[in-house]
Coordinates of C-alpha atoms in Angstrom, one line a residue:
L1 CA 100.9 -139.2 -91.0
P2 CA 102.9 -139.2 -94.3
G3 CA 104.0 -135.7 -95.7
A4 CA 105.9 -132.2 -94.6
D5 CA 102.8 -130.5 -93.8
H6 CA 100.6 -131.5 -90.6
G7 CA 97.2 -130.7 -92.5
I8 CA 95.2 -129.7 -89.5
A9 CA 94.0 -126.1 -88.7
V10 CA 92.4 -124.8 -85.7
L11 CA 89.6 -122.3 -86.3
G12 CA 88.9 -120.0 -83.4
Y13 CA 85.4 -118.6 -83.4
G14 CA 83.7 -116.2 -80.8
S15 CA 85.9 -113.6 -78.7
L16 CA 89.0 -115.9 -79.9
G17 CA 87.8 -115.4 -83.8
G18 CA 87.0 -111.7 -82.9
A19 CA 90.0 -110.9 -81.1
E20 CA 88.5 -109.9 -78.1
L21 CA 89.7 -112.9 -75.8
G22 CA 89.5 -111.5 -72.4
F23 CA 90.4 -113.2 -68.8
N24 CA 87.8 -116.2 -68.2
S25 CA 86.8 -116.3 -71.7
D26 CA 86.2 -119.9 -73.3
L27 CA 88.0 -120.9 -76.4
D28 CA 85.3 -121.7 -79.1
L29 CA 87.4 -124.2 -81.3
V30 CA 86.6 -125.9 -84.3
F31 CA 88.9 -128.3 -86.4
V32 CA 89.6 -129.1 -89.6
Y33 CA 92.0 -131.1 -91.7
D34 CA 93.0 -131.5 -95.2
A35 CA 91.3 -134.2 -96.9
V36 CA 94.1 -135.4 -99.0
H37 CA 96.0 -136.3 -95.7
G38 CA 92.7 -137.8 -94.4
E39 CA 93.0 -140.7 -97.1
A40 CA 96.8 -141.6 -95.8
T41 CA 97.3 -143.9 -93.0
S42 CA 99.9 -143.1 -89.9
D43 CA 103.2 -145.1 -89.2
G44 CA 103.8 -146.5 -86.0
P45 CA 102.8 -150.0 -84.4
R46 CA 99.0 -149.5 -84.7
P47 CA 98.6 -147.5 -87.8
L48 CA 95.4 -145.4 -88.2
D49 CA 93.4 -144.0 -91.3
G50 CA 93.9 -140.0 -91.4
A51 CA 90.7 -139.4 -90.3
R52 CA 90.7 -141.1 -87.0
W53 CA 94.7 -139.9 -86.5
Y54 CA 93.1 -136.1 -86.9
A55 CA 90.2 -136.7 -84.3
R56 CA 92.7 -138.3 -81.7
L57 CA 95.1 -135.1 -82.2
A58 CA 92.2 -132.7 -81.6
Q59 CA 91.2 -134.2 -78.8
R60 CA 94.7 -134.2 -77.5
V61 CA 94.9 -130.5 -78.1
V62 CA 91.4 -129.8 -76.4
H63 CA 92.9 -132.0 -73.3
W64 CA 96.0 -129.9 -73.5
L65 CA 94.2 -126.5 -73.4
S66 CA 91.7 -127.4 -70.6
A67 CA 94.3 -129.0 -68.3
P68 CA 93.9 -128.2 -64.5
T69 CA 96.7 -126.1 -62.9
R70 CA 97.4 -125.0 -59.4
G71 CA 95.7 -122.1 -60.4
G72 CA 92.7 -123.4 -61.8
R73 CA 91.8 -125.1 -65.4
L74 CA 93.6 -123.7 -68.2
Y75 CA 91.0 -122.7 -70.6
E76 CA 87.4 -123.9 -71.0
V77 CA 87.2 -125.2 -74.6
D78 CA 84.0 -125.4 -76.5
T79 CA 83.7 -127.3 -79.9
R80 CA 80.0 -127.4 -80.3
L81 CA 80.4 -124.9 -83.1
R82 CA 81.3 -127.8 -85.4
P83 CA 79.2 -129.0 -88.2
D84 CA 76.1 -130.8 -86.4
G85 CA 77.5 -129.7 -83.0
G86 CA 78.1 -132.3 -80.5
K87 CA 76.1 -134.8 -82.7
S88 CA 79.4 -135.2 -84.8
L89 CA 82.9 -136.0 -84.9
L90 CA 85.3 -133.4 -83.3
V91 CA 87.2 -132.6 -86.3
A92 CA 85.9 -132.7 -90.2
S93 CA 87.5 -132.4 -93.5
L94 CA 87.6 -128.8 -94.9
P95 CA 85.5 -129.8 -98.0
A96 CA 82.9 -131.6 -95.6
F97 CA 82.8 -128.4 -93.4
I98 CA 82.3 -126.3 -96.2
A99 CA 79.8 -128.2 -98.0
Y100 CA 77.8 -128.4 -94.3
Q101 CA 78.1 -124.5 -94.4
R102 CA 76.8 -124.3 -97.7
E103 CA 73.8 -126.9 -97.8
R104 CA 72.7 -127.2 -94.2
A105 CA 73.8 -124.4 -92.2
W106 CA 71.5 -122.4 -90.1
T107 CA 71.4 -118.7 -89.9
W108 CA 73.0 -118.5 -87.0
E109 CA 75.8 -120.9 -87.9
Q110 CA 77.0 -118.4 -90.6
Q111 CA 76.5 -115.7 -87.9
A112 CA 79.1 -117.5 -85.9
L113 CA 81.4 -117.9 -89.4
V114 CA 81.6 -114.0 -89.7
R115 CA 83.7 -114.1 -86.2
A116 CA 85.9 -117.0 -87.2
R117 CA 89.3 -117.3 -88.5
A118 CA 92.2 -119.8 -88.6
V119 CA 94.4 -119.3 -85.2
A120 CA 97.0 -121.9 -85.7
G121 CA 97.9 -125.0 -87.5
D122 CA 98.7 -125.6 -91.2
V123 CA 99.0 -122.0 -92.9
A124 CA 97.7 -123.5 -96.2
L125 CA 95.0 -125.0 -94.9
G126 CA 94.1 -121.8 -92.8
S127 CA 94.1 -119.7 -96.3
A128 CA 92.0 -122.4 -98.0
F129 CA 89.5 -121.8 -95.3
A130 CA 89.7 -118.2 -95.4
R131 CA 89.0 -118.4 -99.1
E132 CA 86.2 -120.8 -98.5
R133 CA 84.7 -118.5 -95.8
G134 CA 84.6 -115.6 -97.9
E135 CA 82.7 -117.5 -100.5
V136 CA 80.1 -118.5 -98.1
L137 CA 79.5 -115.2 -96.4
G138 CA 79.5 -113.9 -100.1
R139 CA 76.1 -115.4 -101.1
S140 CA 73.3 -113.7 -102.0
R141 CA 70.8 -114.0 -99.4
E142 CA 67.0 -113.0 -98.9
R143 CA 67.0 -110.0 -97.0
T144 CA 63.4 -110.5 -94.9
Q145 CA 64.5 -113.9 -94.0
V146 CA 68.0 -112.8 -92.8
I147 CA 66.6 -109.8 -90.6
A148 CA 63.7 -112.4 -89.2
D149 CA 66.5 -115.0 -88.3
V150 CA 68.8 -112.7 -86.7
C151 CA 66.4 -111.0 -84.8
R152 CA 64.5 -114.3 -83.8
M153 CA 68.2 -115.7 -82.3
R154 CA 68.9 -112.6 -80.5
A155 CA 65.3 -112.3 -78.6
E156 CA 65.8 -116.4 -77.8
W157 CA 69.2 -115.4 -76.4
R158 CA 67.9 -112.7 -74.5
K159 CA 65.2 -114.3 -73.1
Q160 CA 67.4 -117.5 -71.7
R161 CA 70.6 -115.4 -70.6
D162 CA 69.8 -111.7 -69.9
R163 CA 70.6 -110.9 -66.3
S164 CA 69.6 -107.2 -66.7
D165 CA 66.8 -105.7 -64.6
A166 CA 65.6 -102.4 -64.1
G167 CA 68.9 -101.1 -61.8
A168 CA 71.3 -103.3 -63.8
L169 CA 72.9 -103.9 -67.1
D170 CA 74.3 -107.0 -68.1
L171 CA 77.1 -105.9 -70.7
K172 CA 76.8 -108.8 -72.8
Q173 CA 73.4 -110.0 -73.1
G174 CA 71.5 -106.8 -72.3
A175 CA 69.5 -104.7 -74.6
G176 CA 71.9 -102.5 -76.5
A177 CA 75.0 -104.5 -75.4
L178 CA 77.7 -106.1 -76.8
L179 CA 75.7 -109.2 -78.3
D180 CA 73.6 -106.6 -80.3
I181 CA 76.3 -104.9 -81.8
Q182 CA 77.7 -108.4 -82.8
F183 CA 74.5 -109.5 -84.1
L184 CA 74.1 -106.2 -86.0
L185 CA 77.7 -106.5 -88.0
Q186 CA 77.0 -110.4 -88.5
G187 CA 73.5 -109.6 -89.9
L188 CA 75.0 -106.7 -92.2
V189 CA 77.6 -109.1 -93.6
L190 CA 75.1 -111.6 -94.3
L191 CA 73.0 -109.0 -96.1
H192 CA 75.3 -107.4 -98.1
A193 CA 78.7 -109.3 -98.7
H194 CA 77.6 -110.4 -101.9
V195 CA 77.8 -107.2 -103.3
Q196 CA 80.3 -105.7 -101.0
P197 CA 82.9 -108.6 -100.8
S198 CA 85.5 -106.5 -98.5
L199 CA 83.0 -107.0 -95.5
V200 CA 84.4 -110.6 -95.1
A201 CA 87.7 -109.6 -94.7
H202 CA 87.5 -109.2 -91.3
A203 CA 86.2 -111.2 -88.1
D204 CA 86.8 -108.3 -85.4
T205 CA 84.4 -105.6 -84.2
R206 CA 86.6 -102.7 -85.3
G207 CA 87.4 -104.1 -88.6
L208 CA 84.0 -104.8 -89.2
L209 CA 82.5 -101.4 -88.2
A210 CA 85.5 -99.7 -90.6
A211 CA 84.7 -102.3 -93.5
C212 CA 80.9 -101.3 -93.3
M213 CA 81.5 -97.9 -93.0
Q214 CA 84.0 -97.7 -95.9
A215 CA 81.3 -99.5 -98.1
G216 CA 78.5 -97.4 -97.5
V217 CA 76.7 -100.1 -95.3
L218 CA 76.5 -97.9 -92.0
A219 CA 76.8 -93.9 -92.1
A220 CA 80.1 -92.7 -90.7
E221 CA 78.1 -91.5 -87.5
D222 CA 76.8 -94.7 -86.8
A223 CA 79.8 -96.5 -87.0
D224 CA 81.2 -94.1 -84.5
G225 CA 78.5 -94.6 -82.3
L226 CA 78.7 -98.1 -82.6
A227 CA 82.4 -98.1 -81.7
I228 CA 82.2 -95.7 -78.8
A229 CA 79.5 -98.1 -77.4
H230 CA 81.7 -101.2 -78.0
A231 CA 84.7 -99.7 -76.3
E232 CA 82.8 -98.6 -73.4
L233 CA 80.7 -101.8 -72.8
L234 CA 83.9 -104.0 -73.5
E235 CA 86.3 -101.8 -71.2
R236 CA 83.6 -102.2 -68.3
A237 CA 83.2 -105.9 -68.9
L238 CA 86.7 -106.6 -68.7
S239 CA 86.9 -104.4 -65.6
A240 CA 84.4 -106.5 -63.8
T241 CA 86.1 -109.8 -64.7
L242 CA 89.4 -108.6 -63.2
A243 CA 87.5 -107.6 -60.3
G244 CA 86.2 -111.0 -59.9
E245 CA 82.5 -109.7 -60.3
H246 CA 79.9 -110.7 -62.7
R247 CA 79.7 -108.6 -65.8
V248 CA 76.4 -107.2 -64.3
V249 CA 76.5 -103.4 -63.3
P250 CA 74.5 -100.6 -61.9
R251 CA 72.9 -98.9 -64.9
D252 CA 74.0 -95.1 -65.4
L253 CA 73.6 -92.2 -67.4
V254 CA 76.3 -93.1 -69.7
L255 CA 75.4 -96.8 -70.1
D256 CA 71.5 -96.0 -70.9
A257 CA 72.9 -93.5 -73.6
R258 CA 75.4 -96.0 -75.2
C259 CA 72.7 -98.9 -75.1
A260 CA 70.0 -96.7 -76.7
K261 CA 72.2 -95.4 -79.7
V262 CA 73.1 -99.0 -80.4
L263 CA 69.1 -99.8 -80.7
E264 CA 68.5 -96.9 -82.4
I265 CA 71.3 -97.7 -85.1
A266 CA 70.0 -101.5 -85.4
R267 CA 66.4 -100.4 -86.0
R268 CA 67.6 -97.9 -88.8
A269 CA 69.6 -100.8 -90.4
G270 CA 66.6 -103.0 -90.4
F271 CA 67.2 -105.0 -86.9
D272 CA 64.7 -104.5 -84.0
F273 CA 66.4 -105.9 -81.2
G274 CA 63.7 -104.7 -78.9
A275 CA 64.0 -101.9 -76.2
A276 CA 66.5 -100.9 -73.5

């Protein structure tokens, strides 16, 4: 396409966006392109309109990232967090992406936006995304509705994905585990960013905890408790993955105490994620 800039940015969501990418993590990716570039036509023997050219490029990037190697598949790439999920094109213009977030996105999609950041591609476009993301997350929302939506989605995920039982804890999906910390922080951003814009500056757990504490959204003691629990759970999850094991480990007194603390802090903040 004509022009000095390539006009496409790759957005990282999930563990990639939250700077917690570990061994065997999926890559949750969304592709956006500059709308002006999208109106251009490519050169070459078979010219393409800009939107189709960017769609082909995004497909090629996903193909490269998921290529099979002697050691196995390079990455599992998940692109379902794009607007309208699997029903939509692989790539969207930034204005179309932001319009969807403002007008049609579900609460869980805006939760996911909390852990999103530009990870590759056009620097100017990535900066524009960061500004627009801040504006979307900084909208005023109805407290009761946000809490109800976040708690409902957390309950649904636990019902479908939690592999915990009386003697073992799912370090990601279990009650009081990593997902409860993430859901709590996402809910706090959606509730308070309209009066505390500093909350949208971070996508990672440590940064979000520090921002919530500095903004007075979390007490220092609660932020420290969540940070300690997060570090413990994440370390054990990574160790299990490196050992080739599932992230379901035997319960012990330390784990039970950490998870109970997470649930207690969440309840004080208004989010009842159930019992450990």
